[in-house]
DNA sequence: AGATTTACGTCAGCCTTGTTGACTTTCCAA
DNA sequence: TTGGAAAGTCAACAAGGCTGACGTAAATCT
């Protein structure tokens, strides 16, 4: 688009610019997780619990293997977290009707409440950042992030995007 | 820019849009760390080592407390990582001349080589994402990320940015 | 019908990387 | 000269990743 002749217009691809992007990702991700982390701490939960809650909220009835694929962890790792969430009454696990081997996961009311509390905190920061940067910047933000994903994750992301729109 | 009348133009601030942004951050961060992680694995190092190498490369001669502030971990945690990096000959620690309590940290040649290997991998993905999204998107990307940081981290980030430019 | 595969759960053990708390050494500065 | 800052270290602990092995129920293939 803005590719002019001899290499001008490509200044945004210099190592220096890329390094800044890398550092921006690092520092921003810390901010991104800071607010929910503070809430989780008081509940003896961690980021892993938050992620599970988020995606179960987002795709109610999702199966365990589905969740494994999205989160990219082993079932042993997920199970530890899921176990506590179920025991604490935040998540309900339901035997599949079509395929009884599968477990479908749902948030209970208590789970929905917690999820909302966590995501309210996270969204508040996101909203402030979006508002400060403006709609055009947000579009660019999303474009770059999407391009940065592994293809598999991009597909998972787009599937969620569609279902949610 | 696109702010039309009664609340239109604020559609990018809906909970749905914010949720997509949150998911984009999650999936993108995974991609962001995937390539260096693969290299680190073969060296029995972890992400913490990479972060230390990155910031020592970026700010040669930085002190331990400086690094602690930037990385946001305890000195015990950093020390474990720093210890192995020094023992393996990637990092050199030098007593301060002005203030002999301080240790100034530098990468050795070996350390520079490793840092370059890691950051080449990470930059390659970043470059591909930048190229795919274009310069305008990149600007938006950086704006949103910067707005998302905690103020302290934003300052640290900007100090690095200046020194590096 | 029987064999195989899939989905899930669980036990055990390991690693990295974060934490707190306590203590020491060195050294600057008031 | 003394108080406090910078750094290093020991010990113990927790979260949350991992692998490997094993068991069970249910679906699917032969």
Short mmCIF file of C-alpha atoms (C1' of nucleotides) in Angstrom, two decimals:
data_model
loop_
_atom_site.label_atom_id
_atom_site.label_comp_id
_atom_site.label_asym_id
_atom_site.label_seq_id
_atom_site.Cartn_x
_atom_site.Cartn_y
_atom_site.Cartn_z
CA UNK A 1 0.00 0.00 0.00
CA UNK A 2 2.52 2.56 1.15
CA UNK A 3 5.44 0.77 -0.42
CA UNK A 4 7.30 3.51 -2.20
CA UNK A 5 10.36 2.91 -4.30
CA UNK A 6 13.69 2.12 -2.75
CA UNK A 7 12.80 0.89 0.71
CA UNK A 8 11.27 4.05 2.13
CA UNK A 9 7.90 3.27 3.67
CA UNK A 10 9.40 0.14 5.12
CA UNK A 11 10.92 1.97 8.01
CA UNK A 12 8.34 0.42 10.28
CA UNK A 13 9.98 -2.94 9.64
CA UNK A 14 13.40 -2.08 11.01
CA UNK A 15 14.82 -4.16 13.83
CA UNK A 16 14.48 -1.15 16.12
CA UNK A 17 10.79 -0.80 15.39
CA UNK A 18 10.25 -4.51 15.84
CA UNK A 19 12.05 -4.46 19.17
CA UNK A 20 9.76 -1.72 20.35
CA UNK A 21 6.79 -3.80 19.34
CA UNK A 22 8.19 -6.72 21.28
CA UNK A 23 8.66 -4.62 24.38
CA UNK A 24 5.21 -3.12 23.99
CA UNK A 25 3.73 -6.62 23.95
CA UNK A 26 5.64 -7.54 27.07
CA UNK A 27 4.66 -4.53 29.12
CA UNK A 28 1.09 -4.41 27.83
CA UNK A 29 0.47 -8.05 28.64
CA UNK A 30 1.42 -7.35 32.21
CA UNK A 31 -1.20 -4.63 32.39
CA UNK A 32 -3.65 -6.86 30.61
CA UNK A 33 -3.53 -9.49 33.35
CA UNK A 34 -2.91 -7.24 36.36
CA UNK A 35 -6.50 -6.42 37.30
CA UNK A 36 -8.03 -9.90 37.17
CA UNK A 37 -4.91 -11.25 38.88
CA UNK A 38 -5.60 -9.03 41.87
CA UNK A 39 -9.11 -10.43 42.19
CA UNK A 40 -8.02 -14.03 41.67
CA UNK A 41 -5.43 -13.73 44.39
CA UNK A 42 -8.08 -13.14 47.03
CA UNK A 43 -9.90 -16.28 45.90
CA UNK A 44 -6.86 -18.55 45.84
CA UNK A 45 -7.30 -18.92 42.12
CA UNK A 46 -4.81 -18.26 39.38
CA UNK A 47 -4.75 -17.15 35.78
CA UNK A 48 -5.47 -20.67 34.66
CA UNK A 49 -8.83 -20.57 36.42
CA UNK A 50 -9.64 -17.29 34.76
CA UNK A 51 -8.89 -18.65 31.32
CA UNK A 52 -11.10 -21.67 31.87
CA UNK A 53 -13.95 -19.51 33.14
CA UNK A 54 -13.56 -17.15 30.22
CA UNK A 55 -13.81 -19.77 27.52
CA UNK A 56 -16.56 -21.75 29.19
CA UNK A 57 -18.54 -18.55 29.47
CA UNK A 58 -17.81 -17.77 25.86
CA UNK A 59 -18.73 -21.21 24.53
CA UNK A 60 -21.18 -22.76 26.99
CA UNK A 61 -21.49 -26.50 26.62
CA UNK A 62 -18.03 -26.83 25.15
CA UNK A 63 -16.37 -30.18 25.70
CA UNK A 64 -13.22 -30.88 27.63
CA UNK A 65 -11.19 -31.69 24.53
CA UNK A 66 -12.38 -28.50 22.93
CA UNK A 67 -11.19 -26.53 25.88
CA UNK A 68 -7.88 -28.39 25.84
CA UNK A 69 -7.33 -27.38 22.24
CA UNK A 70 -8.15 -23.73 22.87
CA UNK A 71 -6.10 -23.40 26.01
CA UNK A 72 -3.20 -25.42 24.64
CA UNK A 73 -2.43 -27.33 27.83
CA UNK A 74 -2.47 -30.99 28.79
CA UNK A 75 -5.56 -32.58 30.20
CA UNK A 76 -3.77 -33.21 33.49
CA UNK A 77 -3.05 -29.53 33.79
CA UNK A 78 -6.56 -28.48 32.85
CA UNK A 79 -8.09 -31.10 35.09
CA UNK A 80 -6.43 -29.75 38.18
CA UNK A 81 -8.01 -26.38 37.54
CA UNK A 82 -11.36 -27.71 36.36
CA UNK A 83 -11.58 -29.94 39.40
CA UNK A 84 -11.39 -27.03 41.81
CA UNK A 85 -13.83 -24.97 39.74
CA UNK A 86 -16.36 -27.80 39.78
CA UNK A 87 -15.82 -28.55 43.45
CA UNK A 88 -16.31 -24.89 44.28
CA UNK A 89 -19.54 -24.79 42.31
CA UNK A 90 -18.42 -22.44 39.57
CA UNK A 91 -18.58 -24.96 36.76
CA UNK A 92 -21.06 -27.71 35.98
CA UNK A 93 -20.05 -30.74 33.93
CA UNK A 94 -22.74 -32.60 32.04
CA UNK A 95 -22.56 -35.95 30.30
CA UNK A 96 -23.11 -35.65 26.56
CA UNK A 97 -26.49 -36.82 25.25
CA UNK A 98 -25.34 -37.60 21.75
CA UNK A 99 -21.96 -38.91 22.79
CA UNK A 100 -21.90 -39.92 26.43
CA UNK A 101 -18.13 -39.98 26.55
CA UNK A 102 -17.99 -36.23 26.28
CA UNK A 103 -18.48 -33.82 29.14
CA UNK A 104 -20.13 -30.50 28.37
CA UNK A 105 -19.07 -27.62 30.53
CA UNK A 106 -21.23 -24.77 31.78
CA UNK A 107 -20.85 -21.99 34.30
CA UNK A 108 -23.21 -22.09 37.26
CA UNK A 109 -24.79 -18.83 38.42
CA UNK A 110 -21.97 -18.50 40.90
CA UNK A 111 -19.50 -19.10 38.09
CA UNK A 112 -21.16 -16.51 35.87
CA UNK A 113 -20.94 -14.01 38.68
CA UNK A 114 -17.24 -14.62 39.16
CA UNK A 115 -16.55 -14.57 35.44
CA UNK A 116 -18.33 -11.26 35.13
CA UNK A 117 -16.38 -9.82 38.01
CA UNK A 118 -13.10 -10.84 36.42
CA UNK A 119 -13.93 -9.76 32.92
CA UNK A 120 -15.40 -6.47 34.11
CA UNK A 121 -12.02 -5.66 35.58
CA UNK A 122 -10.20 -6.70 32.44
CA UNK A 123 -12.61 -4.97 30.12
CA UNK A 124 -12.39 -1.74 32.07
CA UNK A 125 -8.72 -1.46 31.23
CA UNK A 126 -9.31 -2.55 27.68
CA UNK A 127 -12.05 0.02 27.30
CA UNK A 128 -9.84 2.78 28.64
CA UNK A 129 -7.08 1.79 26.25
CA UNK A 130 -9.47 1.59 23.31
CA UNK A 131 -11.01 4.91 24.15
CA UNK A 132 -7.61 6.56 24.51
CA UNK A 133 -6.36 5.17 21.21
CA UNK A 134 -9.51 5.58 19.13
CA UNK A 135 -11.33 3.30 16.68
CA UNK A 136 -8.76 3.40 13.91
CA UNK A 137 -5.99 2.37 16.27
CA UNK A 138 -8.16 -0.42 17.63
CA UNK A 139 -8.63 -1.81 14.17
CA UNK A 140 -4.90 -1.82 13.62
CA UNK A 141 -4.32 -3.37 17.00
CA UNK A 142 -6.61 -6.26 16.16
CA UNK A 143 -5.10 -6.71 12.71
CA UNK A 144 -1.58 -7.00 14.01
CA UNK A 145 -2.54 -9.35 16.82
CA UNK A 146 -4.41 -11.60 14.44
CA UNK A 147 -1.45 -11.72 12.11
CA UNK A 148 0.77 -12.66 15.01
CA UNK A 149 -1.17 -15.79 15.96
CA UNK A 150 -0.29 -19.32 14.98
CA UNK A 151 -2.64 -20.41 12.18
CA UNK A 152 -4.42 -22.92 14.42
CA UNK A 153 -5.05 -20.29 17.03
CA UNK A 154 -6.19 -17.85 14.39
CA UNK A 155 -8.83 -20.34 13.37
CA UNK A 156 -9.90 -20.92 16.95
CA UNK A 157 -10.05 -17.18 17.44
CA UNK A 158 -12.14 -16.62 14.34
CA UNK A 159 -14.53 -19.38 15.24
CA UNK A 160 -15.10 -17.73 18.59
CA UNK A 161 -15.42 -14.33 16.98
CA UNK A 162 -18.18 -15.50 14.69
CA UNK A 163 -20.10 -17.35 17.36
CA UNK A 164 -19.94 -14.28 19.53
CA UNK A 165 -20.95 -11.67 16.99
CA UNK B 1 -12.68 10.56 13.30
CA UNK B 2 -15.67 8.36 12.75
CA UNK B 3 -17.67 9.70 15.70
CA UNK B 4 -21.13 10.28 14.28
CA UNK B 5 -24.02 11.56 16.34
CA UNK B 6 -25.71 9.85 19.23
CA UNK B 7 -23.37 7.07 20.30
CA UNK B 8 -22.72 5.56 16.92
CA UNK B 9 -18.96 5.42 16.42
CA UNK B 10 -18.63 4.05 19.91
CA UNK B 11 -19.53 0.60 18.71
CA UNK B 12 -15.92 -0.38 19.11
CA UNK B 13 -16.34 -0.03 22.85
CA UNK B 14 -19.07 -2.63 23.28
CA UNK B 15 -18.46 -5.55 25.61
CA UNK B 16 -18.40 -7.84 22.59
CA UNK B 17 -15.65 -5.84 20.92
CA UNK B 18 -13.69 -5.69 24.13
CA UNK B 19 -13.99 -9.44 24.58
CA UNK B 20 -12.59 -9.97 21.13
CA UNK B 21 -9.70 -7.74 21.99
CA UNK B 22 -9.07 -9.77 25.13
CA UNK B 23 -9.09 -13.01 23.21
CA UNK B 24 -6.85 -11.53 20.54
CA UNK B 25 -4.32 -10.61 23.22
CA UNK B 26 -4.44 -14.10 24.65
CA UNK B 27 -3.92 -15.94 21.38
CA UNK B 28 -1.42 -13.47 20.01
CA UNK B 29 0.74 -13.62 23.10
CA UNK B 30 1.02 -17.34 22.64
CA UNK B 31 2.30 -16.83 19.13
CA UNK B 32 4.56 -14.07 20.35
CA UNK B 33 6.43 -16.39 22.70
CA UNK B 34 6.22 -19.61 20.71
CA UNK B 35 9.33 -19.25 18.55
CA UNK B 36 11.86 -18.24 21.20
CA UNK B 37 10.34 -20.84 23.53
CA UNK B 38 11.23 -23.57 21.07
CA UNK B 39 14.85 -22.44 21.02
CA UNK B 40 15.06 -22.02 24.78
CA UNK B 41 13.77 -25.52 25.33
CA UNK B 42 16.80 -27.03 23.64
CA UNK B 43 19.08 -25.01 25.94
CA UNK B 44 17.31 -25.85 29.19
CA UNK B 45 16.43 -22.21 29.58
CA UNK B 46 13.03 -20.66 30.06
CA UNK B 47 11.23 -17.46 29.24
CA UNK B 48 12.72 -15.78 32.29
CA UNK B 49 16.19 -16.21 30.83
CA UNK B 50 15.05 -14.71 27.56
CA UNK B 51 13.61 -11.66 29.28
CA UNK B 52 16.81 -11.06 31.21
CA UNK B 53 18.91 -11.41 28.05
CA UNK B 54 16.62 -9.07 26.17
CA UNK B 55 16.78 -6.23 28.64
CA UNK B 56 20.48 -6.57 29.35
CA UNK B 57 21.09 -6.43 25.62
CA UNK B 58 18.84 -3.43 25.36
CA UNK B 59 20.37 -1.52 28.23
CA UNK B 60 23.95 -2.74 28.63
CA UNK B 61 25.44 -1.91 31.99
CA UNK B 62 22.07 -1.80 33.68
CA UNK B 63 22.08 -2.60 37.37
CA UNK B 64 20.37 -5.45 39.11
CA UNK B 65 17.78 -3.23 40.81
CA UNK B 66 17.05 -1.63 37.50
CA UNK B 67 16.40 -4.99 35.97
CA UNK B 68 14.27 -5.99 38.94
CA UNK B 69 12.07 -2.96 38.40
CA UNK B 70 11.66 -3.62 34.70
CA UNK B 71 10.98 -7.31 35.01
CA UNK B 72 8.74 -6.92 38.03
CA UNK B 73 9.97 -9.96 39.92
CA UNK B 74 11.71 -10.48 43.24
CA UNK B 75 15.46 -10.43 43.44
CA UNK B 76 15.47 -14.05 44.56
CA UNK B 77 13.63 -14.99 41.41
CA UNK B 78 15.84 -12.93 39.16
CA UNK B 79 18.96 -14.11 40.90
CA UNK B 80 18.29 -17.73 40.15
CA UNK B 81 18.07 -16.94 36.46
CA UNK B 82 20.96 -14.49 36.47
CA UNK B 83 23.13 -17.00 38.30
CA UNK B 84 22.77 -19.60 35.55
CA UNK B 85 23.31 -17.01 32.83
CA UNK B 86 26.52 -15.83 34.47
CA UNK B 87 27.74 -19.36 35.17
CA UNK B 88 27.09 -20.32 31.56
CA UNK B 89 29.08 -17.34 30.35
CA UNK B 90 26.21 -15.44 28.74
CA UNK B 91 26.24 -12.53 31.15
CA UNK B 92 29.06 -10.63 32.78
CA UNK B 93 28.54 -8.80 36.06
CA UNK B 94 30.81 -5.88 36.85
CA UNK B 95 31.22 -4.02 40.10
CA UNK B 96 30.18 -0.38 39.81
CA UNK B 97 33.01 2.16 39.69
CA UNK B 98 31.02 5.04 41.05
CA UNK B 99 28.97 2.96 43.47
CA UNK B 100 30.69 -0.30 44.21
CA UNK B 101 27.54 -1.83 45.68
CA UNK B 102 25.92 -1.96 42.30
CA UNK B 103 26.55 -4.63 39.70
CA UNK B 104 26.43 -3.62 36.09
CA UNK B 105 25.26 -6.31 33.72
CA UNK B 106 26.54 -6.96 30.21
CA UNK B 107 26.14 -9.70 27.67
CA UNK B 108 29.29 -11.58 26.72
CA UNK B 109 29.85 -12.40 23.07
CA UNK B 110 28.29 -15.75 23.70
CA UNK B 111 25.36 -14.00 25.32
CA UNK B 112 24.98 -11.61 22.42
CA UNK B 113 24.91 -14.53 20.05
CA UNK B 114 22.18 -16.26 22.00
CA UNK B 115 20.19 -13.07 22.40
CA UNK B 116 20.35 -12.46 18.68
CA UNK B 117 19.24 -15.98 17.93
CA UNK B 118 16.24 -15.61 20.20
CA UNK B 119 15.26 -12.17 19.08
CA UNK B 120 15.72 -13.05 15.42
CA UNK B 121 13.09 -15.72 15.86
CA UNK B 122 10.75 -13.38 17.67
CA UNK B 123 11.31 -10.53 15.29
CA UNK B 124 10.66 -12.73 12.28
CA UNK B 125 7.11 -13.33 13.44
CA UNK B 126 6.68 -9.71 14.40
CA UNK B 127 7.95 -8.62 11.01
CA UNK B 128 5.55 -10.94 9.22
CA UNK B 129 2.66 -9.63 11.28
CA UNK B 130 3.68 -6.01 10.71
CA UNK B 131 4.08 -6.57 7.01
CA UNK B 132 0.73 -8.29 6.75
CA UNK B 133 -1.07 -5.57 8.65
CA UNK B 134 0.68 -2.54 7.21
CA UNK B 135 2.16 0.62 8.73
CA UNK B 136 -1.11 2.24 9.75
CA UNK B 137 -2.21 -0.85 11.63
CA UNK B 138 1.16 -1.05 13.33
CA UNK B 139 0.78 2.48 14.60
CA UNK B 140 -2.62 1.62 16.05
CA UNK B 141 -1.25 -1.56 17.54
CA UNK B 142 1.44 0.34 19.39
CA UNK B 143 -0.98 3.02 20.55
CA UNK B 144 -3.39 0.55 22.08
CA UNK B 145 -0.66 -1.46 23.75
CA UNK B 146 0.86 1.64 25.26
CA UNK B 147 -2.50 2.74 26.60
CA UNK B 148 -2.96 -0.68 28.16
CA UNK B 149 0.21 -0.54 30.28
CA UNK B 150 0.37 0.39 33.92
CA UNK B 151 1.72 3.93 34.19
CA UNK B 152 4.99 2.77 35.75
CA UNK B 153 5.57 0.33 32.95
CA UNK B 154 4.65 2.94 30.39
CA UNK B 155 7.43 5.09 31.75
CA UNK B 156 9.90 2.24 31.71
CA UNK B 157 8.83 1.46 28.17
CA UNK B 158 9.26 5.04 27.02
CA UNK B 159 12.64 5.35 28.65
CA UNK B 160 13.78 2.29 26.74
CA UNK B 161 12.21 3.55 23.57
CA UNK B 162 14.12 6.79 23.70
CA UNK B 163 17.42 5.21 24.54
CA UNK B 164 16.98 2.83 21.66
CA UNK B 165 15.96 5.28 18.98
"C1'" DA C 1 -19.87 -59.83 18.85
"C1'" DG C 2 -15.50 -58.60 19.68
"C1'" DA C 3 -11.63 -55.53 19.08
"C1'" DT C 4 -10.11 -51.00 18.82
"C1'" DT C 5 -10.29 -46.17 19.49
"C1'" DT C 6 -11.84 -42.02 21.78
"C1'" DA C 7 -12.93 -39.02 25.77
"C1'" DC C 8 -12.19 -38.34 30.18
"C1'" DG C 9 -10.24 -38.76 34.82
"C1'" DT C 10 -6.55 -39.65 37.91
"C1'" DC C 11 -2.05 -40.98 40.29
"C1'" DA C 12 2.72 -39.90 40.66
"C1'" DG C 13 6.60 -37.23 39.85
"C1'" DC C 14 9.20 -33.58 37.71
"C1'" DC C 15 10.46 -28.60 36.27
"C1'" DT C 16 10.29 -23.55 35.94
"C1'" DT C 17 9.36 -19.52 37.88
"C1'" DG C 18 7.09 -16.94 40.88
"C1'" DT C 19 6.54 -15.95 46.17
"C1'" DT C 20 7.98 -14.75 51.48
"C1'" DG C 21 11.23 -14.41 55.20
"C1'" DA C 22 15.67 -14.18 57.20
"C1'" DC C 23 20.40 -13.15 57.08
"C1'" DT C 24 25.08 -11.42 55.34
"C1'" DT C 25 28.39 -8.51 53.04
"C1'" DT C 26 29.68 -4.44 51.09
"C1'" DC C 27 29.72 0.20 50.74
"C1'" DC C 28 27.75 5.04 50.30
"C1'" DA C 29 26.39 9.09 52.65
"C1'" DA C 30 24.69 11.87 56.35
"C1'" DT D 1 30.54 6.22 62.58
"C1'" DT D 2 26.46 4.59 61.85
"C1'" DG D 3 22.19 3.88 59.21
"C1'" DG D 4 20.43 2.34 55.08
"C1'" DA D 5 20.82 0.78 50.25
"C1'" DA D 6 22.39 -2.80 46.78
"C1'" DA D 7 23.27 -7.20 46.16
"C1'" DG D 8 23.62 -12.18 47.05
"C1'" DT D 9 22.11 -16.36 49.26
"C1'" DC D 10 19.55 -20.07 51.95
"C1'" DA D 11 15.22 -22.26 52.80
"C1'" DA D 12 10.60 -23.33 52.04
"C1'" DC D 13 6.52 -23.04 49.46
"C1'" DA D 14 2.87 -22.65 45.53
"C1'" DA D 15 1.00 -22.32 40.86
"C1'" DG D 16 0.83 -24.33 36.85
"C1'" DG D 17 3.14 -26.26 33.18
"C1'" DC D 18 4.97 -31.18 31.68
"C1'" DT D 19 5.45 -36.65 30.92
"C1'" DG D 20 4.12 -41.36 31.67
"C1'" DA D 21 1.04 -44.84 33.06
"C1'" DC D 22 -3.31 -46.66 33.96
"C1'" DG D 23 -8.49 -47.23 34.22
"C1'" DT D 24 -13.24 -46.80 32.63
"C1'" DA D 25 -17.03 -45.98 29.77
"C1'" DA D 26 -18.81 -45.42 25.38
"C1'" DA D 27 -18.56 -45.23 20.46
"C1'" DT D 28 -17.06 -47.20 16.28
"C1'" DC D 29 -14.96 -50.38 13.19
"C1'" DT D 30 -14.32 -55.17 11.43
#
